[in-house]
Short mmCIF file of C-alpha atoms (C1' of nucleotides) in Angstrom, two decimals:
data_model
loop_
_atom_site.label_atom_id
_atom_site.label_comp_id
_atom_site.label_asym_id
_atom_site.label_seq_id
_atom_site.Cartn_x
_atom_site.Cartn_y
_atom_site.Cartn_z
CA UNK A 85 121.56 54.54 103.15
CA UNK A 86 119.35 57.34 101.14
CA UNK A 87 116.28 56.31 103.23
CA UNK A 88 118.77 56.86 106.43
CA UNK A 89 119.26 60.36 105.13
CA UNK A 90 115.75 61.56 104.92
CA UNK A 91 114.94 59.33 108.23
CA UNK A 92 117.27 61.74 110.43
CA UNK A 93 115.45 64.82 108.65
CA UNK A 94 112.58 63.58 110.08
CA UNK A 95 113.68 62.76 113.54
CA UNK A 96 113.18 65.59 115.60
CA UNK A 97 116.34 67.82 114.53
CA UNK A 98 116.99 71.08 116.26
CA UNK A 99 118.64 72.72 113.53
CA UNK A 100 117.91 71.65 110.51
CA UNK A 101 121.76 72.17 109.33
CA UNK A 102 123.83 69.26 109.45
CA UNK A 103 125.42 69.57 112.33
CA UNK A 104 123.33 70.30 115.29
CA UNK A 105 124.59 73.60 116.16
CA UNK A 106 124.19 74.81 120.23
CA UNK A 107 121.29 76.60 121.10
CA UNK A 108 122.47 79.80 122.20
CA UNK A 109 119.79 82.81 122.73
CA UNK A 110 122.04 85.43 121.21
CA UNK A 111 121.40 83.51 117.50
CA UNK A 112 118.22 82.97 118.19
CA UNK A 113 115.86 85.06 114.90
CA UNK A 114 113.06 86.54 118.02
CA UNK A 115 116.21 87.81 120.11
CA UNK A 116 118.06 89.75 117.51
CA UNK A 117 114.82 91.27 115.91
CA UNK A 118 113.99 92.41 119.30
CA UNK A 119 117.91 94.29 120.17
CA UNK A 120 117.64 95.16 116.54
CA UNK A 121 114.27 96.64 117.08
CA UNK A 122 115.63 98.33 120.57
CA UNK A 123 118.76 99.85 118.51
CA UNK A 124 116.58 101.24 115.94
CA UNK A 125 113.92 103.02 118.53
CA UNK A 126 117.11 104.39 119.73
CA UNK A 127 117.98 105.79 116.99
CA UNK A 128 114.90 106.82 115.83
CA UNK A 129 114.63 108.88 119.20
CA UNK A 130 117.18 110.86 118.77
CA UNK A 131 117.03 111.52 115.19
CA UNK A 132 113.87 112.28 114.12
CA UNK A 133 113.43 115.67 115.50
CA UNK A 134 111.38 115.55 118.06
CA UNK A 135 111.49 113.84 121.16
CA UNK A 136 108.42 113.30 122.09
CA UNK A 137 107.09 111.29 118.70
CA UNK A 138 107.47 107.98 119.02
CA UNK A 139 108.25 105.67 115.99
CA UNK A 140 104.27 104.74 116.32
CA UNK A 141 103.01 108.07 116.42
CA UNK A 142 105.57 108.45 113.64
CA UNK A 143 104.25 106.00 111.55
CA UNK A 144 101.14 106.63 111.91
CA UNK A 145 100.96 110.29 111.20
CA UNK A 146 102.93 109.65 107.69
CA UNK A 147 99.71 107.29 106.64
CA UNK A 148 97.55 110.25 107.58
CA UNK A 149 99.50 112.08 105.64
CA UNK A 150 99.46 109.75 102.89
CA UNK A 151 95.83 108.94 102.79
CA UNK A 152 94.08 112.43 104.37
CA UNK A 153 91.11 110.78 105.43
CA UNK A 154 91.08 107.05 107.54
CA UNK A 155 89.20 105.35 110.20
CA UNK A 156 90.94 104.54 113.05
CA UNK A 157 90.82 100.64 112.23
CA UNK A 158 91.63 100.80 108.81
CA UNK A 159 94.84 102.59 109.93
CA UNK A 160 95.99 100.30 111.92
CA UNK A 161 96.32 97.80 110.03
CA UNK A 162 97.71 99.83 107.34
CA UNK A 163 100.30 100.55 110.29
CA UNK A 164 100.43 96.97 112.07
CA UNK A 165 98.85 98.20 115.05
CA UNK A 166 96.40 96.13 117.28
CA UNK A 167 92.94 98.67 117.87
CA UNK A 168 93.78 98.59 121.65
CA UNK A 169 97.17 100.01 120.74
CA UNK A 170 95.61 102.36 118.00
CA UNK A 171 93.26 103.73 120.49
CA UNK A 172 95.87 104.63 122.82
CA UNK A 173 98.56 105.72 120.24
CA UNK A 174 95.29 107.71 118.46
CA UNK A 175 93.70 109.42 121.94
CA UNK A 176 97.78 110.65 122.61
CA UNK A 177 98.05 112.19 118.74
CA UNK A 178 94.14 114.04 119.32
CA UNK A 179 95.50 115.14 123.05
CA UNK A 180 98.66 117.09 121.59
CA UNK A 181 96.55 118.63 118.94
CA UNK A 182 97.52 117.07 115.88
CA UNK A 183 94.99 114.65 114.58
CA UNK A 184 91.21 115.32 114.56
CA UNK A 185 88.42 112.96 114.51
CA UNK A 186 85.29 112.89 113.49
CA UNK A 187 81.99 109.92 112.77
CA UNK A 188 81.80 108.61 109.35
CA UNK A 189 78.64 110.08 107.83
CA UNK A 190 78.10 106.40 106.30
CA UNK A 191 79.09 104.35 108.92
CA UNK A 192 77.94 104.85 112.56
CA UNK A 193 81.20 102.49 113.97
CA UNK A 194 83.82 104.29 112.00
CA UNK A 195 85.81 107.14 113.30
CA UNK A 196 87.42 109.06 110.68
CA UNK A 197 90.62 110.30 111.20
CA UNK A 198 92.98 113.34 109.91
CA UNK A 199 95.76 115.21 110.41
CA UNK A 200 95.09 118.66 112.03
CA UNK A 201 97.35 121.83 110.06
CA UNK A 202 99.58 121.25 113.03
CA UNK A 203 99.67 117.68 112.53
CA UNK A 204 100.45 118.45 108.68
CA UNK A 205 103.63 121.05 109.33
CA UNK A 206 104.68 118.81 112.40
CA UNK A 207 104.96 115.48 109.80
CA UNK A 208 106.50 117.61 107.16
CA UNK A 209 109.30 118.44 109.03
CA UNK A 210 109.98 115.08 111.18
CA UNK A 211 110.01 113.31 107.14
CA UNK A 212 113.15 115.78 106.08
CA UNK A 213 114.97 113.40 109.09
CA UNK A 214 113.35 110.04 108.40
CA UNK A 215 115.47 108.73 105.44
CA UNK A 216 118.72 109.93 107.77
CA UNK A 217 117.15 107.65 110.64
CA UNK A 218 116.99 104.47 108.17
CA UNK A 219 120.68 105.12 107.34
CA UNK A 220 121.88 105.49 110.61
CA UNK A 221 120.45 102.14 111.59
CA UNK A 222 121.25 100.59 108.65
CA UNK A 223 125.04 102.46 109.00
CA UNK A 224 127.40 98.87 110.03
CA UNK A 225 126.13 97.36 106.54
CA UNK A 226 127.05 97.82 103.00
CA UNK A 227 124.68 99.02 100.84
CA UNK A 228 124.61 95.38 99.39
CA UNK A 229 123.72 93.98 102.44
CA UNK A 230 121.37 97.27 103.36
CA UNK A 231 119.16 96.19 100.41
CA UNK A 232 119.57 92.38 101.79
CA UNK A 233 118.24 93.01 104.99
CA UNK A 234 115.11 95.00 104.06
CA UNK A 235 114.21 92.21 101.00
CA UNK A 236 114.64 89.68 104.23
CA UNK A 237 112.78 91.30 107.05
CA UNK A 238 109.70 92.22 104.23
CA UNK A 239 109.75 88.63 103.70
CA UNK A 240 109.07 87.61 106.93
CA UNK A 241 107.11 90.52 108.38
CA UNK B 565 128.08 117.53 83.39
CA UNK B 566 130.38 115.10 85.20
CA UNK B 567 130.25 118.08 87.71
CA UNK B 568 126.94 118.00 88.30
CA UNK B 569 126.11 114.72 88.99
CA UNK B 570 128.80 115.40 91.73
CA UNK B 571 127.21 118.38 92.81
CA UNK B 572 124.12 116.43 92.78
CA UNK B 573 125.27 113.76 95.12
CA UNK B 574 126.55 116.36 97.74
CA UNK B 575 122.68 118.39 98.26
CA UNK B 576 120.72 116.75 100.39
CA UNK B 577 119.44 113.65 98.84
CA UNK B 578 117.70 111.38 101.52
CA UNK B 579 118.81 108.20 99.77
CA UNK B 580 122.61 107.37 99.40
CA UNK B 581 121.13 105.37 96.14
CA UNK B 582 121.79 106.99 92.31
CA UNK B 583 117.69 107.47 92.15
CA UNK B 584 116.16 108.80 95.05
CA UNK B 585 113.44 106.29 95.77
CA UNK B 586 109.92 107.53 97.11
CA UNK B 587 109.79 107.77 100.93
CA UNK B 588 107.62 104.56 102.13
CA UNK B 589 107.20 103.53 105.66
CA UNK B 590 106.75 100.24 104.81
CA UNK B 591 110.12 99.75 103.28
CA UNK B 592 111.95 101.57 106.44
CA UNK B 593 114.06 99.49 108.80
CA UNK B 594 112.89 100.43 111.82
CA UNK B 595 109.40 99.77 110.80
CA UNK B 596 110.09 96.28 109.22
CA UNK B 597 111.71 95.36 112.88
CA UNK B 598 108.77 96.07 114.17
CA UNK B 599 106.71 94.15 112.16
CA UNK B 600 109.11 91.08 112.53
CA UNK B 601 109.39 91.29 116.31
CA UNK B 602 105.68 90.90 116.51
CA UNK B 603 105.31 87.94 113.89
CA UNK B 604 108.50 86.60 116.28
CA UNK B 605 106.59 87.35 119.11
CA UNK B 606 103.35 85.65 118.15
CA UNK B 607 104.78 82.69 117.26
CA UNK B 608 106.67 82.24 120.55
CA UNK B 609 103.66 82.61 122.27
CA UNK B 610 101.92 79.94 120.81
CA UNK B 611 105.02 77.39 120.07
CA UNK B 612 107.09 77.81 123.25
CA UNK B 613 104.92 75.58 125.12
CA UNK B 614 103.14 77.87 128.14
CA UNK B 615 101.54 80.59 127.16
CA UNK B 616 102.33 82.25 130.45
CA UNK B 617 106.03 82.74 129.51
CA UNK B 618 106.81 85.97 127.46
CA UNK B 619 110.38 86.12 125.07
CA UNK B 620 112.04 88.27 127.44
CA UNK B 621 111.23 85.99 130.42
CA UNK B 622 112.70 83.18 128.57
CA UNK B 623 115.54 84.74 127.59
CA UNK B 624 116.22 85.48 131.52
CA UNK B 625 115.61 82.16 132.24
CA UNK B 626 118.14 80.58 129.65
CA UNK B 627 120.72 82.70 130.66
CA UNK B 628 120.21 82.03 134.69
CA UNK B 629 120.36 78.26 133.02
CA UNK B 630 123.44 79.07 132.04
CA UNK B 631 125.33 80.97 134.43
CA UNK B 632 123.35 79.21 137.48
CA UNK B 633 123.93 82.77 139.23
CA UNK B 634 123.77 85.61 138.25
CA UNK B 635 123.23 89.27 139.54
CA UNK B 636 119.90 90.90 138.40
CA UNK B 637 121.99 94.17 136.83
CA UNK B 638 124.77 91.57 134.85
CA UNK B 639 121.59 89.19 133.48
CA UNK B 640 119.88 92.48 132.35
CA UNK B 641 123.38 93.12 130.29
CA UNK B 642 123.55 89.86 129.01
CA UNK B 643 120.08 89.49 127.97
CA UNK B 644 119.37 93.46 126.64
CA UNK B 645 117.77 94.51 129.24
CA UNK B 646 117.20 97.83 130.80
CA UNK B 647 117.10 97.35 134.61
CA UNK B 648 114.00 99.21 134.80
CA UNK B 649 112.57 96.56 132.61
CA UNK B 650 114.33 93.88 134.02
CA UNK B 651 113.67 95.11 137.89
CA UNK B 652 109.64 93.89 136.48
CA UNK B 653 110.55 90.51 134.66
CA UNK B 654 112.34 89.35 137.63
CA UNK B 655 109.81 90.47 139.88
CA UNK B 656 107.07 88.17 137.72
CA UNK B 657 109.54 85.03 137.65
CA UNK B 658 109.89 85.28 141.34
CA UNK B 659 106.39 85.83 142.18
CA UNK B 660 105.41 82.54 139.95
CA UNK B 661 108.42 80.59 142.26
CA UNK B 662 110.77 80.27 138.90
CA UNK B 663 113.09 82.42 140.52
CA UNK B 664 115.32 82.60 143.42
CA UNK B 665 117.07 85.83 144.94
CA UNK B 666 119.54 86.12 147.44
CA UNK B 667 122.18 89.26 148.61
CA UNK B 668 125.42 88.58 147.49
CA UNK B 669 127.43 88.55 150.42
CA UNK B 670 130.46 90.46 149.05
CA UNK B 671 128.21 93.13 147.67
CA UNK B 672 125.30 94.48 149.16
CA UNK B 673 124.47 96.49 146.19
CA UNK B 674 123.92 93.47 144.94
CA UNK B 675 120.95 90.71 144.17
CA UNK B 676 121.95 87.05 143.13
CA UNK B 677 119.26 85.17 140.99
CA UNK B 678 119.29 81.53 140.23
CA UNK B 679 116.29 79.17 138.82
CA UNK B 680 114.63 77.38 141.85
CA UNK B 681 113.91 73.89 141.00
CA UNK B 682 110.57 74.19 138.85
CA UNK B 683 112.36 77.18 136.93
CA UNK B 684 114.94 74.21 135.97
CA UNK B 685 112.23 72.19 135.13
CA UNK B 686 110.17 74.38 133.25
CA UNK B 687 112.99 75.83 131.10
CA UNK B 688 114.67 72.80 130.78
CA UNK B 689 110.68 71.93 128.72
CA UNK B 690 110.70 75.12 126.95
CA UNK B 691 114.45 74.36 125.49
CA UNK B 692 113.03 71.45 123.83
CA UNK B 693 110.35 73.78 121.86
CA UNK B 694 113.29 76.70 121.27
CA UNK B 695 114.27 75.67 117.78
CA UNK B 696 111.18 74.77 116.40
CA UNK B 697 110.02 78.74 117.53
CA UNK B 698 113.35 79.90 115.53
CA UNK B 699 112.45 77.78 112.89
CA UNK B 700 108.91 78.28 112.58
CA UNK B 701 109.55 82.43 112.22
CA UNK B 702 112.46 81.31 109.80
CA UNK B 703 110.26 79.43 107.79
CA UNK B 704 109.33 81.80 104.89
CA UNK B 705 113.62 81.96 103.85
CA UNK B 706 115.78 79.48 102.59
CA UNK B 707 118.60 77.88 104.26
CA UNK B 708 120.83 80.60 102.60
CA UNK B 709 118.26 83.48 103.58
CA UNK B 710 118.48 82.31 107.12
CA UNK B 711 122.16 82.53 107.99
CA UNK B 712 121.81 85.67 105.90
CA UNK B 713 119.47 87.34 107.79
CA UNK B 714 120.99 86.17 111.10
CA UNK B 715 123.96 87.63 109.81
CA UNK B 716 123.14 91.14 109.44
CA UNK B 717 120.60 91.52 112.46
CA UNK B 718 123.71 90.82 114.40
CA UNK B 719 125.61 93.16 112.56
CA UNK B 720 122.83 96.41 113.16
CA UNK B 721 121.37 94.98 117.13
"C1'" DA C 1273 139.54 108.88 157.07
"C1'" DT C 1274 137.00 111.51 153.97
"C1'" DG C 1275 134.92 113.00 150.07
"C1'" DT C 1276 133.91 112.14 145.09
"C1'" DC C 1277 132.19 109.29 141.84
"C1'" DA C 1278 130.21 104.99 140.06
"C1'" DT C 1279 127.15 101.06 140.58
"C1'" DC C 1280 123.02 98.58 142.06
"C1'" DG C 1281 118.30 97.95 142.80
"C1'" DT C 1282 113.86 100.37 143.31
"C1'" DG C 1283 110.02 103.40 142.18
"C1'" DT C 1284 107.46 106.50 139.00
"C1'" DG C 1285 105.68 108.05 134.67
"C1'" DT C 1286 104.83 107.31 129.82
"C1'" DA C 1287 104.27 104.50 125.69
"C1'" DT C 1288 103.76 100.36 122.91
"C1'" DA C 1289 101.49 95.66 122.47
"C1'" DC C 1290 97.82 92.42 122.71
"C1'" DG C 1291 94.05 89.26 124.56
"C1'" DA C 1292 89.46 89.50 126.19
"C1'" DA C 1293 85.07 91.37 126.97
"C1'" DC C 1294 81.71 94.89 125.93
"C1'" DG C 1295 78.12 97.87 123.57
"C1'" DA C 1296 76.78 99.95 119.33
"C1'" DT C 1297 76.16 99.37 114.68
"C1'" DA C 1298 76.16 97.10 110.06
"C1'" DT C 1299 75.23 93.15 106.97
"C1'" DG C 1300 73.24 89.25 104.95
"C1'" DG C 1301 70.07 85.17 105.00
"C1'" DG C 1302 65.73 83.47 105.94
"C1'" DC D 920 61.34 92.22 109.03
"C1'" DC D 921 64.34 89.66 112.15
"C1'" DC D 922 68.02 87.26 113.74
"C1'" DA D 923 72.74 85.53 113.63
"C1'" DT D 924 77.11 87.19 112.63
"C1'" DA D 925 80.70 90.48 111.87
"C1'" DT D 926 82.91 94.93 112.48
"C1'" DC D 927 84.24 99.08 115.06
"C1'" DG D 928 85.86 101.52 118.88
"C1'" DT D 929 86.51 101.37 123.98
"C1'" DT D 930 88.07 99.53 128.33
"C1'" DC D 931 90.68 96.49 131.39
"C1'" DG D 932 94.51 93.69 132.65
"C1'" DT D 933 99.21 92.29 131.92
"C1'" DA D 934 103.87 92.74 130.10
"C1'" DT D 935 107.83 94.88 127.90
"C1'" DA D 936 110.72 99.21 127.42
"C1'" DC D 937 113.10 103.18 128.95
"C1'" DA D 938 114.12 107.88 131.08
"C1'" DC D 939 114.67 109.80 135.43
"C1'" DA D 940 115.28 110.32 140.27
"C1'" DC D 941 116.37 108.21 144.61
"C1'" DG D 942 118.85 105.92 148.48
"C1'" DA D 943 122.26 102.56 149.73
"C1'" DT D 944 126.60 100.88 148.94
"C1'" DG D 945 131.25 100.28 146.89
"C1'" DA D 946 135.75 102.00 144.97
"C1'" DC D 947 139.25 105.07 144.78
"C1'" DA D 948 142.15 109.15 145.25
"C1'" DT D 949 143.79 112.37 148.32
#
DNA sequence: ATGTCATCGTGTGTATACGAACGATATGGG
DNA sequence: CCCATATCGTTCGTATACACACGATGACAT
């Protein structure tokens, strides 16, 4: 009867509960990261303090921030960004004035990238509203279950 | 003293937390979404079983499995779609013959959708390979972590 | 019946997101 | 030194994603 047991775990088992549960898209992990990741965007939109930064741009501009000085490649993946989507997300920050570019002395490839003064006083003030976008989006939990979400998504970003 | 950790509470401290943690992108919500959705995203593309079909396009077809018909503004609704967006991911399924459209006769405003025979037969396939995608993105959590993190997306999307 | 307002689908513009291919450059082994 | 290989940034093509404006149609109150 034991070898029964494991036997069914091997047979091709939607879920691997139990009982086979319905496959319905609204449970599905991809579908509610990506309304999740819609209702954040949202959010993040309206509160950041400026409407025309994306969450992207965002991101990006608080690594520049952080780190002064980094080539375009090395950014994004300090950001998660593919280098097409860099390069576009990079040319739109240089275009509005508040990154600047320039060739690594020591490495003909690299562009290295900072933020310009604008850059710097625009970041400063859209990071007074950042922590108040998190809470907003994280506003239908408990702070328990705040802190349970964030250990779960890091763990399978 | 008691006062002042009152007082304390009431400025404007960006974390609701006793100790107001460092600001880090990396541990925002928003930003761990994104990084989620596109590890969710990945591995749909290579587990769903035809590398032509994107999430959203699967979603749309599940849902016409569903309903059988469906008008292209109440499928956007149902699948969390902006009809923009979904104006383009119908226009796709169509063009590849996965996707049917009539007028509906009591509404002219309206556009009926329904799968055509191969969109049966296609996401009838990619059913089959559903769970294994959940489970797959699932697969760094435990059981408990899972229903968990299920949970709460559904609780902030 | 008419006018107001809402809904539906479309089109446009902008911004991720990524695979693929490309040229320029760097690196390491022979 | 030279060649194979890898990295870096760019470009192209495709696909979400959404705001906004538009025209056609429907619903409803007067």
């Amino acid at each position: 009867m034991r070898s029964n047991v494991a036997k069914k775990q091997l047979e091709s088992k939607t879920t691997s509960s139990v009982a086979s549960r319905p496959y319905r898209i609204e449970e599905q992990v991809g579908y509610l990261l990506r309304r999740a990741h819609q209702r954040a965007s949202a959010i993040f939109q309206v509160g950041i303090g400026d409407p025309n930064i994306t969450p992207t741009q965002y991101s990006s501009m608080v690594k520049l921030n952080e780190y002064k000085e980094l080539s375009q490649n090395l950014l994004g993946r300090l950001v998660g960004m593919d280098k097409a989507t860099m390069q576009g997300v990079v040319r739109r920050l240089k275009e509005r004035g508040l990154v600047d570019s320039r060739p690594d002395p020591g490495d003909a490839r690299r562009t290295l990238l900072s933020l310009t003064t604008e850059g710097n006083r625009l970041v400063a003030k859209l990071l007074l509203n950042g922590p108040a976008v998190s809470r907003e989006t994280l506003k239908p939990l408990t702070q328990q279950e705040q802190r349970q979400l964030l250990d779960l998504l890091s763990k399978i970003a």
